[in-house]
């Protein structure tokens, strides 16, 4: 099953794509859709929708894992992020993808075994789990790959489990559930 993770943002929207076959998860692609900060929001949303649609059409994932709502002190920022999430979900719904939400803490817990990790730790573990030569950059792409991995390991109907480096790469179950939307 091909899974795309989305780290939504109005300036940078990261995406990461993995394939899950039985208990193995492999890297497919990652990248970012980048907007200029002073471009009006509707124009940024249009760019996100169009470019994400192109990615979805090119890679044809079956499911999307998107970052869920989290606490944000700035209401304006929270609203814009919510709108960017909506654009990603719309692009997925137009193509019939299953959409699953994961809280940032849940993603970190699935990837690192604890929810309080920083971005550098997430990048390191994504690199290690996927066997990449270097950590995915920018952090938005790494976060999107972490979302895809989280869904591959813990999502509804997904049998693969995160390899635990402390166990020599053997799988260790870390159960969690995404909420199905749609």
Coordinates of N, CA and C in Angstrom, one line a residue:
X1 N 0.9 -1.2 0.0 CA 0.0 0.0 0.0 C 0.9 1.2 0.0
X2 N 0.6 2.2 -0.8 CA 1.3 3.5 -0.9 C 0.6 4.5 0.0
X3 N 1.4 5.2 0.8 CA 0.9 6.1 1.8 C 1.6 7.4 1.6
X4 N 0.8 8.5 1.6 CA 1.4 9.9 1.6 C 1.2 10.5 2.9
X5 N 2.2 11.1 3.5 CA 2.1 11.9 4.7 C 2.1 13.4 4.3
X6 N 1.3 14.2 5.0 CA 1.2 15.6 4.7 C 1.5 16.4 5.9
X7 N 2.5 17.3 5.9 CA 2.7 18.3 7.0 C 2.2 19.6 6.4
X8 N 1.0 20.0 6.7 CA 0.4 21.2 6.1 C 0.9 22.5 6.6
X9 N 1.0 23.5 5.7 CA 1.4 24.8 6.1 C 1.1 25.8 5.0
X10 N 0.9 27.0 5.3 CA 0.5 28.0 4.3 C 1.8 28.5 3.5
X11 N 2.9 28.4 4.1 CA 4.2 28.8 3.4 C 4.9 27.5 2.9
X12 N 5.0 26.5 3.7 CA 5.6 25.2 3.3 C 4.7 24.1 3.7
X13 N 4.3 23.3 2.7 CA 3.6 22.1 2.9 C 4.5 20.9 2.5
X14 N 4.8 20.1 3.5 CA 5.7 19.0 3.2 C 4.9 17.7 2.8
X15 N 5.5 16.9 2.0 CA 4.8 15.6 1.7 C 5.9 14.5 1.7
X16 N 5.5 13.4 2.1 CA 6.4 12.2 2.1 C 5.7 11.0 1.7
X17 N 6.2 10.2 0.9 CA 5.5 9.0 0.4 C 6.3 7.7 0.7
X18 N 5.6 6.7 1.2 CA 6.3 5.4 1.5 C 5.4 4.3 0.9
X19 N 6.0 3.2 0.7 CA 5.3 2.0 0.3 C 5.4 1.0 1.5
X20 N 4.2 0.4 1.8 CA 4.2 -0.7 2.8 C 3.8 -2.0 2.1
X21 N 4.7 -3.0 2.2 CA 4.5 -4.3 1.7 C 4.8 -5.3 2.8
X22 N 3.7 -6.0 3.2 CA 3.8 -6.9 4.4 C 4.4 -6.1 5.6
X23 N 5.5 -6.5 6.1 CA 6.1 -5.8 7.2 C 7.2 -4.8 6.9
X24 N 7.4 -4.6 5.6 CA 8.5 -3.7 5.2 C 7.9 -2.4 4.7
X25 N 8.6 -1.3 5.1 CA 8.2 0.0 4.6 C 9.4 0.6 3.9
X26 N 9.2 1.1 2.7 CA 10.3 1.7 1.9 C 10.0 3.1 1.4
X27 N 11.0 3.9 1.2 CA 10.9 5.3 0.8 C 10.6 5.3 -0.7
X28 N 9.7 6.3 -1.0 CA 9.3 6.5 -2.4 C 9.8 7.9 -2.8
X29 N 9.3 8.9 -2.1 CA 9.6 10.3 -2.5 C 9.3 11.2 -1.3
X30 N 9.8 12.4 -1.4 CA 9.4 13.5 -0.4 C 9.8 14.8 -1.1
X31 N 9.1 15.8 -0.5 CA 9.4 17.2 -1.0 C 8.5 18.2 -0.4
X32 N 8.5 19.4 -0.9 CA 7.7 20.5 -0.3 C 7.1 21.3 -1.4
X33 N 6.0 21.8 -1.1 CA 5.3 22.9 -1.9 C 5.5 24.2 -1.2
X34 N 6.2 25.1 -1.8 CA 6.7 26.3 -1.1 C 6.0 27.5 -1.7
X35 N 5.4 28.3 -0.8 CA 4.7 29.6 -1.2 C 5.5 30.8 -0.6
X36 N 5.4 31.9 -1.3 CA 6.0 33.1 -0.7 C 5.0 33.7 0.4
X37 N 5.6 34.2 1.4 CA 4.8 34.7 2.6 C 3.9 35.8 2.3
X38 N 4.2 36.7 1.3 CA 3.4 37.9 1.1 C 2.3 37.7 0.0
X39 N 2.2 36.4 -0.5 CA 1.2 36.1 -1.5 C -0.1 36.0 -0.8
X40 N -1.2 36.5 -1.3 CA -2.5 36.3 -0.6 C -2.9 34.8 -0.4
X41 N -3.5 34.6 0.8 CA -3.8 33.2 1.1 C -4.6 32.4 0.1
X42 N -5.6 33.0 -0.6 CA -6.3 32.2 -1.6 C -5.4 31.7 -2.7
X43 N -4.4 32.5 -3.1 CA -3.4 32.2 -4.1 C -2.5 31.1 -3.6
X44 N -2.1 31.1 -2.4 CA -1.3 30.1 -1.8 C -2.1 28.8 -1.7
X45 N -3.3 28.8 -1.3 CA -4.2 27.6 -1.3 C -4.3 27.0 -2.6
X46 N -4.5 27.8 -3.7 CA -4.6 27.3 -5.0 C -3.3 26.6 -5.4
X47 N -2.2 27.1 -5.1 CA -0.9 26.5 -5.4 C -0.8 25.2 -4.7
X48 N -1.1 25.1 -3.4 CA -1.1 23.9 -2.6 C -2.0 22.8 -3.3
X49 N -3.2 23.2 -3.6 CA -4.2 22.3 -4.2 C -3.7 21.8 -5.5
X50 N -3.2 22.6 -6.4 CA -2.7 22.2 -7.7 C -1.5 21.3 -7.6
X51 N -0.5 21.7 -6.9 CA 0.8 21.0 -6.8 C 0.6 19.7 -6.0
X52 N -0.2 19.7 -5.0 CA -0.4 18.5 -4.3 C -1.2 17.5 -5.1
X53 N -2.2 18.0 -5.9 CA -2.9 17.2 -6.9 C -2.0 16.5 -7.9
X54 N -1.0 17.3 -8.3 CA 0.0 16.7 -9.3 C 0.8 15.6 -8.6
X55 N 1.2 15.8 -7.3 CA 1.9 14.7 -6.6 C 1.0 13.5 -6.4
X56 N -0.2 13.7 -6.0 CA -1.1 12.6 -5.9 C -1.3 11.8 -7.2
X57 N -1.5 12.5 -8.3 CA -1.7 11.9 -9.6 C -0.4 11.1 -10.0
X58 N 0.7 11.7 -9.7 CA 2.0 11.1 -10.2 C 2.3 9.8 -9.4
X59 N 2.1 9.8 -8.0 CA 2.5 8.7 -7.2 C 1.3 7.8 -6.8
X60 N 0.1 8.2 -7.0 CA -1.1 7.4 -6.7 C -1.1 6.7 -5.4
X61 N -1.0 7.4 -4.3 CA -1.1 6.7 -3.0 C -2.6 6.3 -2.7
X62 N -2.7 5.3 -1.8 CA -4.0 4.8 -1.5 C -4.6 5.5 -0.3
X63 N -3.7 6.0 0.6 CA -4.2 6.7 1.8 C -3.3 7.9 2.1
X64 N -3.9 8.8 2.9 CA -3.2 10.0 3.3 C -3.2 10.1 4.8
X65 N -2.0 10.4 5.4 CA -1.9 10.7 6.8 C -1.6 12.2 6.9
X66 N -2.4 12.9 7.6 CA -2.2 14.4 7.7 C -2.1 14.7 9.2
X67 N -1.3 15.7 9.5 CA -1.1 16.2 10.8 C -2.4 16.8 11.4
X68 N -2.8 16.3 12.5 CA -4.0 16.8 13.2 C -3.9 18.1 13.8
X69 N -5.0 18.6 14.3 CA -5.0 19.9 15.0 C -4.2 19.8 16.3
X70 N -3.4 20.8 16.6 CA -2.6 20.9 17.8 C -2.8 22.3 18.4
X71 N -2.3 22.4 19.7 CA -2.5 23.7 20.4 C -1.6 24.7 19.7
X72 N -2.2 25.9 19.5 CA -1.5 27.0 18.8 C -1.9 28.3 19.5
X73 N -1.0 29.1 20.0 CA -1.3 30.3 20.7 C -1.9 31.4 19.8
X74 N -1.4 31.4 18.6 CA -1.8 32.4 17.6 C -3.0 31.9 16.8
X75 N -4.2 32.5 17.1 CA -5.4 32.1 16.5 C -5.4 32.2 14.9
X76 N -4.8 33.3 14.4 CA -4.7 33.5 13.0 C -3.9 32.4 12.3
X77 N -2.8 32.0 13.0 CA -1.9 30.9 12.5 C -2.7 29.6 12.5
X78 N -3.4 29.3 13.6 CA -4.2 28.1 13.7 C -5.2 28.0 12.6
X79 N -5.9 29.1 12.4 CA -6.9 29.1 11.3 C -6.3 28.8 9.9
X80 N -5.2 29.4 9.6 CA -4.5 29.2 8.3 C -4.1 27.8 8.2
X81 N -3.5 27.2 9.3 CA -3.1 25.8 9.2 C -4.2 24.9 9.0
X82 N -5.4 25.2 9.7 CA -6.6 24.4 9.5 C -7.1 24.4 8.1
X83 N -7.0 25.6 7.5 CA -7.4 25.8 6.1 C -6.5 25.0 5.1
X84 N -5.1 25.0 5.4 CA -4.2 24.2 4.6 C -4.5 22.7 4.7
X85 N -4.8 22.3 5.9 CA -5.2 20.9 6.1 C -6.4 20.5 5.3
X86 N -7.4 21.5 5.3 CA -8.6 21.3 4.5 C -8.3 21.1 3.0
X87 N -7.3 21.9 2.5 CA -7.0 21.9 1.1 C -6.4 20.5 0.8
X88 N -5.5 20.0 1.7 CA -4.9 18.7 1.5 C -6.0 17.6 1.5
X89 N -6.9 17.7 2.4 CA -7.9 16.7 2.5 C -8.9 16.7 1.3
X90 N -9.1 17.9 0.8 CA -9.9 18.1 -0.4 C -9.3 17.4 -1.6
X91 N -8.0 17.6 -1.8 CA -7.2 17.0 -2.9 C -7.3 15.4 -2.7
X92 N -7.2 14.9 -1.5 CA -7.3 13.5 -1.3 C -8.7 13.0 -1.6
X93 N -9.7 13.7 -1.1 CA -11.1 13.3 -1.3 C -11.5 13.3 -2.8
X94 N -11.0 14.2 -3.5 CA -11.2 14.3 -5.0 C -10.7 13.0 -5.7
X95 N -9.7 12.4 -5.1 CA -9.1 11.2 -5.7 C -9.5 9.9 -5.0
X96 N -10.4 10.0 -4.0 CA -10.9 8.8 -3.3 C -10.0 8.2 -2.3
X97 N -9.0 8.9 -1.8 CA -8.1 8.4 -0.9 C -8.7 8.4 0.5
X98 N -8.3 7.4 1.3 CA -8.6 7.4 2.7 C -7.8 8.4 3.4
X99 N -8.4 9.2 4.3 CA -7.6 10.3 5.0 C -7.6 10.0 6.5
X100 N -6.5 10.0 7.1 CA -6.3 9.7 8.6 C -5.5 10.9 9.2
X101 N -5.9 11.2 10.4 CA -5.3 12.3 11.2 C -4.5 11.7 12.3
X102 N -3.3 12.3 12.6 CA -2.5 12.0 13.7 C -2.0 13.2 14.4
X103 N -2.1 13.2 15.7 CA -1.5 14.4 16.5 C 0.0 14.3 16.4
X104 N 0.7 15.4 16.4 CA 2.1 15.4 16.3 C 2.8 14.5 17.4
X105 N 2.2 14.6 18.6 CA 2.8 13.7 19.7 C 2.6 12.3 19.4
X106 N 1.5 11.8 18.8 CA 1.3 10.4 18.4 C 2.3 10.0 17.3
X107 N 2.6 10.9 16.4 CA 3.6 10.6 15.3 C 5.0 10.4 16.0
X108 N 5.4 11.3 16.8 CA 6.7 11.1 17.5 C 6.7 9.9 18.3
X109 N 5.6 9.5 19.0 CA 5.6 8.3 19.8 C 5.8 7.1 18.9
X110 N 5.1 7.1 17.7 CA 5.2 5.9 16.8 C 6.6 5.8 16.3
X111 N 7.3 6.9 16.0 CA 8.6 6.9 15.3 C 9.7 6.7 16.3
X112 N 9.6 7.4 17.4 CA 10.7 7.5 18.4 C 10.4 6.7 19.7
X113 N 9.2 6.4 19.9 CA 8.9 5.7 21.2 C 8.5 6.7 22.3
X114 N 8.6 8.0 22.0 CA 8.2 9.0 23.0 C 7.7 10.2 22.2
X115 N 6.7 10.9 22.9 CA 6.1 12.0 22.2 C 6.8 13.4 22.3
X116 N 7.8 13.5 23.0 CA 8.5 14.8 23.3 C 9.7 15.0 22.5
X117 N 9.9 14.4 21.3 CA 11.1 14.6 20.5 C 11.1 15.9 19.7
X118 N 12.3 16.4 19.4 CA 12.5 17.6 18.6 C 12.6 17.2 17.1
X119 N 12.6 18.2 16.3 CA 12.7 18.0 14.8 C 13.9 17.3 14.4
X120 N 15.1 17.6 15.0 CA 16.3 16.9 14.6 C 16.2 15.4 14.9
X121 N 15.6 15.0 16.0 CA 15.4 13.6 16.4 C 14.5 12.9 15.4
X122 N 13.4 13.6 15.0 CA 12.5 13.0 14.0 C 13.2 12.8 12.7
X123 N 14.0 13.8 12.2 CA 14.8 13.7 11.0 C 15.7 12.5 11.1
X124 N 16.4 12.3 12.2 CA 17.4 11.2 12.4 C 16.7 9.9 12.3
X125 N 15.6 9.7 13.0 CA 14.9 8.5 13.0 C 14.2 8.1 11.6
X126 N 13.7 9.1 10.9 CA 13.2 8.9 9.6 C 14.3 8.4 8.7
X127 N 15.4 9.0 8.8 CA 16.6 8.6 8.0 C 17.0 7.2 8.3
X128 N 17.0 6.8 9.6 CA 17.4 5.5 10.0 C 16.4 4.4 9.6
X129 N 15.1 4.7 9.8 CA 14.1 3.7 9.5 C 14.0 3.4 8.0
X130 N 14.2 4.5 7.2 CA 14.1 4.3 5.8 C 15.4 4.0 5.1
X131 N 16.5 4.0 5.9 CA 17.8 3.7 5.3 C 18.3 4.7 4.3
X132 N 17.9 6.0 4.6 CA 18.3 7.1 3.6 C 19.8 7.5 3.9
X133 N 20.5 7.9 2.8 CA 21.9 8.3 3.0 C 22.0 9.6 3.9
X134 N 21.0 10.4 3.9 CA 21.0 11.6 4.8 C 19.6 11.9 5.2
X135 N 19.5 12.8 6.2 CA 18.2 13.1 6.8 C 17.4 13.9 5.8
X136 N 16.1 13.7 5.6 CA 15.3 14.5 4.7 C 15.3 15.9 5.1
X137 N 15.4 16.8 4.2 CA 15.3 18.2 4.4 C 14.5 18.9 3.4
X138 N 13.8 19.9 3.7 CA 13.7 20.5 5.0 C 12.9 19.7 6.0
X139 N 12.8 20.2 7.2 CA 12.1 19.5 8.3 C 10.6 19.1 7.9
X140 N 10.0 20.0 7.1 CA 8.6 19.7 6.7 C 8.5 18.4 5.9
X141 N 9.5 18.1 5.1 CA 9.5 16.8 4.3 C 9.7 15.7 5.3
X142 N 10.6 15.8 6.2 CA 10.9 14.8 7.2 C 9.6 14.5 8.1
X143 N 8.9 15.6 8.5 CA 7.7 15.5 9.3 C 6.6 14.7 8.5
X144 N 6.5 15.0 7.2 CA 5.6 14.4 6.3 C 5.9 12.9 6.2
X145 N 7.2 12.5 6.1 CA 7.6 11.1 6.0 C 7.3 10.4 7.3
X146 N 7.5 11.2 8.5 CA 7.1 10.6 9.8 C 5.7 10.3 9.9
X147 N 4.8 11.2 9.3 CA 3.4 10.9 9.3 C 3.0 9.7 8.5
X148 N 3.6 9.5 7.3 CA 3.4 8.4 6.5 C 3.9 7.1 7.2
X149 N 5.0 7.2 7.9 CA 5.5 6.0 8.6 C 4.6 5.7 9.8
X150 N 4.1 6.7 10.5 CA 3.2 6.5 11.6 C 2.0 5.7 11.1
X151 N 1.4 6.2 10.0 CA 0.2 5.5 9.5 C 0.6 4.1 9.1
X152 N 1.7 3.9 8.4 CA 2.1 2.5 8.0 C 2.3 1.6 9.2
X153 N 2.8 2.1 10.3 CA 3.0 1.3 11.5 C 1.7 1.1 12.4
X154 N 0.9 2.1 12.4 CA -0.2 2.1 13.4 C -1.5 2.3 12.9
X155 N -1.7 2.6 11.6 CA -3.0 3.0 11.1 C -3.9 1.8 11.0
X156 N -5.2 2.1 10.7 CA -6.2 1.1 10.6 C -5.8 0.1 9.5
X157 N -5.8 -1.1 9.9 CA -5.5 -2.2 8.9 C -4.1 -2.3 8.5
X158 N -3.2 -1.5 9.1 CA -1.7 -1.6 8.7 C -1.0 -2.6 9.6
X159 N -0.4 -3.6 9.0 CA 0.3 -4.6 9.8 C 1.7 -4.4 10.2
X160 N 2.4 -3.5 9.5 CA 3.8 -3.2 9.7 C 4.0 -2.5 11.0
X161 N 5.1 -2.7 11.7 CA 5.4 -2.0 12.9 C 6.8 -1.4 12.8
X162 N 7.0 -0.3 13.6 CA 8.2 0.4 13.5 C 9.4 -0.4 14.0
X163 N 10.5 -0.4 13.2 CA 11.7 -1.2 13.7 C 12.3 -0.4 14.8
X164 N 12.7 -1.1 15.9 CA 13.3 -0.5 17.0 C 14.8 -0.7 17.0
X165 N 15.5 0.4 16.8 CA 17.0 0.3 16.7 C 17.6 -0.4 17.9
X166 N 17.0 -0.2 19.1 CA 17.5 -0.8 20.3 C 17.4 -2.4 20.2
X167 N 16.5 -2.8 19.4 CA 16.3 -4.3 19.2 C 17.0 -4.8 17.9
X168 N 18.0 -4.0 17.5 CA 18.7 -4.5 16.3 C 17.9 -4.4 15.0
X169 N 16.9 -3.5 15.0 CA 16.1 -3.3 13.8 C 14.9 -4.2 13.8
X170 N 14.7 -5.1 14.8 CA 13.5 -5.9 14.8 C 12.3 -5.1 15.1
X171 N 11.1 -5.5 14.6 CA 9.9 -4.8 14.8 C 9.4 -4.9 16.3
X172 N 8.9 -3.8 16.7 CA 8.2 -3.8 18.1 C 6.9 -3.0 17.9
X173 N 5.8 -3.6 18.3 CA 4.5 -3.0 18.2 C 4.4 -1.8 19.0
X174 N 3.9 -0.8 18.4 CA 3.5 0.5 19.1 C 2.1 0.9 18.7
X175 N 1.1 0.3 19.3 CA -0.2 0.5 18.8 C -0.7 2.0 19.0
X176 N -1.4 2.5 18.0 CA -2.0 3.8 18.0 C -3.1 3.8 16.9
X177 N -4.0 4.7 16.9 CA -5.0 4.7 15.9 C -5.2 6.2 15.4
X178 N -5.3 6.3 14.1 CA -5.7 7.6 13.5 C -7.2 7.6 13.4
X179 N -7.7 8.8 13.3 CA -9.2 8.9 13.2 C -9.5 9.0 11.7
X180 N -10.4 8.2 11.3 CA -10.8 8.2 9.9 C -11.8 9.4 9.6
X181 N -11.5 10.1 8.6 CA -12.3 11.3 8.2 C -12.9 11.0 6.9
X182 N -14.0 11.6 6.6 CA -14.5 11.5 5.3 C -15.8 10.9 5.1

